[in-house]
Amino acid sequence: MKESSILIVGPASQILGTRIAKELGVPSLNTETKTFPDGEIYLRIDVEDESVIKGKEIILVQSTGPSSSGNQNDRLFELLMMIDSVKRMGAAKIIVVIPYLAYARQDKIFRPGESQFANLILRVLNTTKIDELYVVDVHAPEVLKEFSRKSVNIDSMKAIAEYIKSLGAKDIVVVAPDKGAVERSQEFAKCFGENTPVDFFDKKRDVKTGEITMSGTLSLKNKDVVISDDIIATGGTMATAIKLSKQSGAKKVYATATHALLLQNAKYRILSAGADEIIGTDSIDNEVARVSLAKVIAEHLKKK
Ligand code: R5P
């Protein structure tokens, strides 16, 4: 981290961006946005004098999740405008932090005729010639291969585990909602102690309708169960895993995800399925952002 670094807080990361600047001990600048009558968005970096950016190392923090104040398309365009603006003002180095990377789940072709849009997002970022890119628990890290400069996928597991431990959870079993999440859950389980068991349900999603079917009976009698996923979107995956965990005898159930988007009636689905708590991070500014990513992101930025 250079003494002359400045952090720019994006519209979608007002809390997390400010926290990261504080952790790093660098000054921050905010962004101003509006939407024109035709729907086009507008963004400016809140500077009176553009020369403050010239020759500086600039850290841009902008998550790209949907919220009441903007959808992911707006967020991505705001990010591109932030990059363009600091580049035009003469930034010497541009470091981009995207805590939640939108479209990351569209990284595979499930049906003929689809776009592998996650890969294109990375290629677009590549063309902006930013110097470094940091994301957090991106859906499938392989997508970062599309970015030719330095990229880092930051792991939030330790921070989430510390929070769950602070709630007094004991006799923990970590449950992955599907086989694909097992590897990550195994690493997550280690944060609760070397021998913390991990199990998983068998999940299938209809590629046409998006409907989920999940099955399995696990040994969870009187256990505190931590169900861990990278994203909670509609809450369908999490709610089904909670119901099955409860049927398998779970005592408490903690529903955790790095990126708790909580779309539609996700909160209701998850809580009515029997979750004791929904735990997300401040990659998404919402009421379940119990865990801050500021420290772990700042640690990675300091390492450079
Ligand atoms: C899927 O592969 C992801 O890891 C999540 O399980 C999924 O995005 C959750 O979506 P929803 O909350 O809509 O079931």
mmCIF file with all atom_site columns, N, CA, C and O and ligand atoms in Angstrom, residues 105 139 178 203 205 212 229-237, ligand 1:
data_model
loop_
_atom_site.group_PDB
_atom_site.id
_atom_site.type_symbol
_atom_site.label_atom_id
_atom_site.label_alt_id
_atom_site.label_comp_id
_atom_site.label_asym_id
_atom_site.label_entity_id
_atom_site.label_seq_id
_atom_site.pdbx_PDB_ins_code
_atom_site.Cartn_x
_atom_site.Cartn_y
_atom_site.Cartn_z
_atom_site.occupancy
_atom_site.B_iso_or_equiv
_atom_site.pdbx_formal_charge
_atom_site.auth_seq_id
_atom_site.auth_comp_id
_atom_site.auth_asym_id
_atom_site.auth_atom_id
_atom_site.pdbx_PDB_model_num
ATOM   1  N N  . ARG A 1 105 ? -22.508 -16.550 -11.786 1.00 0.00 ? 105 ARG A N  1
ATOM   2  C CA . ARG A 1 105 ? -23.123 -17.878 -11.927 1.00 0.00 ? 105 ARG A CA 1
ATOM   3  C C  . ARG A 1 105 ? -23.365 -18.241 -13.394 1.00 0.00 ? 105 ARG A C  1
ATOM   4  O O  . ARG A 1 105 ? -23.680 -19.386 -13.684 1.00 0.00 ? 105 ARG A O  1
ATOM   5  N N  . HIS A 1 139 ? -18.198 -17.182 -7.470  1.00 0.00 ? 139 HIS A N  1
ATOM   6  C CA . HIS A 1 139 ? -18.907 -18.467 -7.617  1.00 0.00 ? 139 HIS A CA 1
ATOM   7  C C  . HIS A 1 139 ? -17.997 -19.596 -8.102  1.00 0.00 ? 139 HIS A C  1
ATOM   8  O O  . HIS A 1 139 ? -17.975 -20.666 -7.516  1.00 0.00 ? 139 HIS A O  1
ATOM   9  N N  . ASP A 1 178 ? -25.057 -28.634 -1.700  1.00 0.00 ? 178 ASP A N  1
ATOM   10 C CA . ASP A 1 178 ? -24.905 -29.551 -2.844  1.00 0.00 ? 178 ASP A CA 1
ATOM   11 C C  . ASP A 1 178 ? -23.457 -30.027 -2.914  1.00 0.00 ? 178 ASP A C  1
ATOM   12 O O  . ASP A 1 178 ? -22.584 -29.511 -2.212  1.00 0.00 ? 178 ASP A O  1
ATOM   13 N N  . LYS A 1 203 ? -28.424 -32.019 -4.504  1.00 0.00 ? 203 LYS A N  1
ATOM   14 C CA . LYS A 1 203 ? -29.308 -30.999 -5.095  1.00 0.00 ? 203 LYS A CA 1
ATOM   15 C C  . LYS A 1 203 ? -29.291 -31.070 -6.622  1.00 0.00 ? 203 LYS A C  1
ATOM   16 O O  . LYS A 1 203 ? -28.241 -31.215 -7.226  1.00 0.00 ? 203 LYS A O  1
ATOM   17 N N  . ARG A 1 205 ? -31.006 -28.927 -10.024 1.00 0.00 ? 205 ARG A N  1
ATOM   18 C CA . ARG A 1 205 ? -31.792 -27.778 -10.459 1.00 0.00 ? 205 ARG A CA 1
ATOM   19 C C  . ARG A 1 205 ? -32.211 -27.993 -11.907 1.00 0.00 ? 205 ARG A C  1
ATOM   20 O O  . ARG A 1 205 ? -31.373 -28.324 -12.747 1.00 0.00 ? 205 ARG A O  1
ATOM   21 N N  . ILE A 1 212 ? -35.685 -26.445 -7.823  1.00 0.00 ? 212 ILE A N  1
ATOM   22 C CA . ILE A 1 212 ? -34.694 -27.245 -7.096  1.00 0.00 ? 212 ILE A CA 1
ATOM   23 C C  . ILE A 1 212 ? -35.322 -28.487 -6.507  1.00 0.00 ? 212 ILE A C  1
ATOM   24 O O  . ILE A 1 212 ? -36.416 -28.432 -5.940  1.00 0.00 ? 212 ILE A O  1
ATOM   25 N N  . ASP A 1 229 ? -23.078 -21.467 1.896   1.00 0.00 ? 229 ASP A N  1
ATOM   26 C CA . ASP A 1 229 ? -23.132 -21.363 0.438   1.00 0.00 ? 229 ASP A CA 1
ATOM   27 C C  . ASP A 1 229 ? -22.419 -20.076 0.041   1.00 0.00 ? 229 ASP A C  1
ATOM   28 O O  . ASP A 1 229 ? -22.169 -19.212 0.888   1.00 0.00 ? 229 ASP A O  1
ATOM   29 N N  . ASP A 1 230 ? -22.106 -19.941 -1.239  1.00 0.00 ? 230 ASP A N  1
ATOM   30 C CA . ASP A 1 230 ? -21.485 -18.669 -1.659  1.00 0.00 ? 230 ASP A CA 1
ATOM   31 C C  . ASP A 1 230 ? -22.532 -17.568 -1.820  1.00 0.00 ? 230 ASP A C  1
ATOM   32 O O  . ASP A 1 230 ? -22.294 -16.419 -1.460  1.00 0.00 ? 230 ASP A O  1
ATOM   33 N N  . ILE A 1 231 ? -23.706 -17.952 -2.328  1.00 0.00 ? 231 ILE A N  1
ATOM   34 C CA . ILE A 1 231 ? -24.758 -16.955 -2.607  1.00 0.00 ? 231 ILE A CA 1
ATOM   35 C C  . ILE A 1 231 ? -26.104 -17.451 -2.070  1.00 0.00 ? 231 ILE A C  1
ATOM   36 O O  . ILE A 1 231 ? -26.430 -18.628 -2.207  1.00 0.00 ? 231 ILE A O  1
ATOM   37 N N  . ILE A 1 232 ? -26.864 -16.559 -1.441  1.00 0.00 ? 232 ILE A N  1
ATOM   38 C CA . ILE A 1 232 ? -28.288 -16.834 -1.247  1.00 0.00 ? 232 ILE A CA 1
ATOM   39 C C  . ILE A 1 232 ? -29.000 -15.863 -2.183  1.00 0.00 ? 232 ILE A C  1
ATOM   40 O O  . ILE A 1 232 ? -28.879 -14.646 -2.027  1.00 0.00 ? 232 ILE A O  1
ATOM   41 N N  . ALA A 1 233 ? -29.724 -16.390 -3.145  1.00 0.00 ? 233 ALA A N  1
ATOM   42 C CA . ALA A 1 233 ? -30.462 -15.516 -4.068  1.00 0.00 ? 233 ALA A CA 1
ATOM   43 C C  . ALA A 1 233 ? -31.937 -15.538 -3.668  1.00 0.00 ? 233 ALA A C  1
ATOM   44 O O  . ALA A 1 233 ? -32.361 -14.766 -2.820  1.00 0.00 ? 233 ALA A O  1
ATOM   45 N N  . THR A 1 234 ? -32.718 -16.463 -4.202  1.00 0.00 ? 234 THR A N  1
ATOM   46 C CA . THR A 1 234 ? -34.146 -16.536 -3.836  1.00 0.00 ? 234 THR A CA 1
ATOM   47 C C  . THR A 1 234 ? -34.349 -17.273 -2.517  1.00 0.00 ? 234 THR A C  1
ATOM   48 O O  . THR A 1 234 ? -35.466 -17.317 -2.003  1.00 0.00 ? 234 THR A O  1
ATOM   49 N N  . GLY A 1 235 ? -33.299 -17.892 -2.018  1.00 0.00 ? 235 GLY A N  1
ATOM   50 C CA . GLY A 1 235 ? -33.395 -18.626 -0.752  1.00 0.00 ? 235 GLY A CA 1
ATOM   51 C C  . GLY A 1 235 ? -33.904 -20.050 -0.912  1.00 0.00 ? 235 GLY A C  1
ATOM   52 O O  . GLY A 1 235 ? -34.002 -20.794 0.077   1.00 0.00 ? 235 GLY A O  1
ATOM   53 N N  . GLY A 1 236 ? -34.217 -20.458 -2.159  1.00 0.00 ? 236 GLY A N  1
ATOM   54 C CA . GLY A 1 236 ? -34.761 -21.806 -2.389  1.00 0.00 ? 236 GLY A CA 1
ATOM   55 C C  . GLY A 1 236 ? -33.791 -22.905 -1.944  1.00 0.00 ? 236 GLY A C  1
ATOM   56 O O  . GLY A 1 236 ? -34.182 -23.844 -1.244  1.00 0.00 ? 236 GLY A O  1
ATOM   57 N N  . THR A 1 237 ? -32.529 -22.759 -2.327  1.00 0.00 ? 237 THR A N  1
ATOM   58 C CA . THR A 1 237 ? -31.521 -23.773 -1.971  1.00 0.00 ? 237 THR A CA 1
ATOM   59 C C  . THR A 1 237 ? -31.390 -23.847 -0.455  1.00 0.00 ? 237 THR A C  1
ATOM   60 O O  . THR A 1 237 ? -31.433 -24.935 0.142   1.00 0.00 ? 237 THR A O  1
HETATM 61 C C1 . R5P B 2 .   ? -25.537 -22.152 -6.910  1.00 0.00 ? 1   R5P B C1 1
HETATM 62 O O1 . R5P B 2 .   ? -24.742 -22.875 -7.489  1.00 0.00 ? 1   R5P B O1 1
HETATM 63 C C2 . R5P B 2 .   ? -25.122 -21.226 -5.813  1.00 0.00 ? 1   R5P B C2 1
HETATM 64 O O2 . R5P B 2 .   ? -23.983 -21.684 -5.163  1.00 0.00 ? 1   R5P B O2 1
HETATM 65 C C3 . R5P B 2 .   ? -26.253 -21.031 -4.829  1.00 0.00 ? 1   R5P B C3 1
HETATM 66 O O3 . R5P B 2 .   ? -26.580 -22.269 -4.233  1.00 0.00 ? 1   R5P B O3 1
HETATM 67 C C4 . R5P B 2 .   ? -27.471 -20.488 -5.514  1.00 0.00 ? 1   R5P B C4 1
HETATM 68 O O4 . R5P B 2 .   ? -27.120 -19.352 -6.255  1.00 0.00 ? 1   R5P B O4 1
HETATM 69 C C5 . R5P B 2 .   ? -28.560 -20.118 -4.550  1.00 0.00 ? 1   R5P B C5 1
HETATM 70 O O5 . R5P B 2 .   ? -29.667 -19.654 -5.262  1.00 0.00 ? 1   R5P B O5 1
HETATM 71 P P1 . R5P B 2 .   ? -31.104 -19.637 -4.610  1.00 0.00 ? 1   R5P B P1 1
HETATM 72 O O6 . R5P B 2 .   ? -30.996 -18.913 -3.304  1.00 0.00 ? 1   R5P B O6 1
HETATM 73 O O7 . R5P B 2 .   ? -31.965 -18.905 -5.597  1.00 0.00 ? 1   R5P B O7 1
HETATM 74 O O8 . R5P B 2 .   ? -31.537 -21.049 -4.451  1.00 0.00 ? 1   R5P B O8 1
#
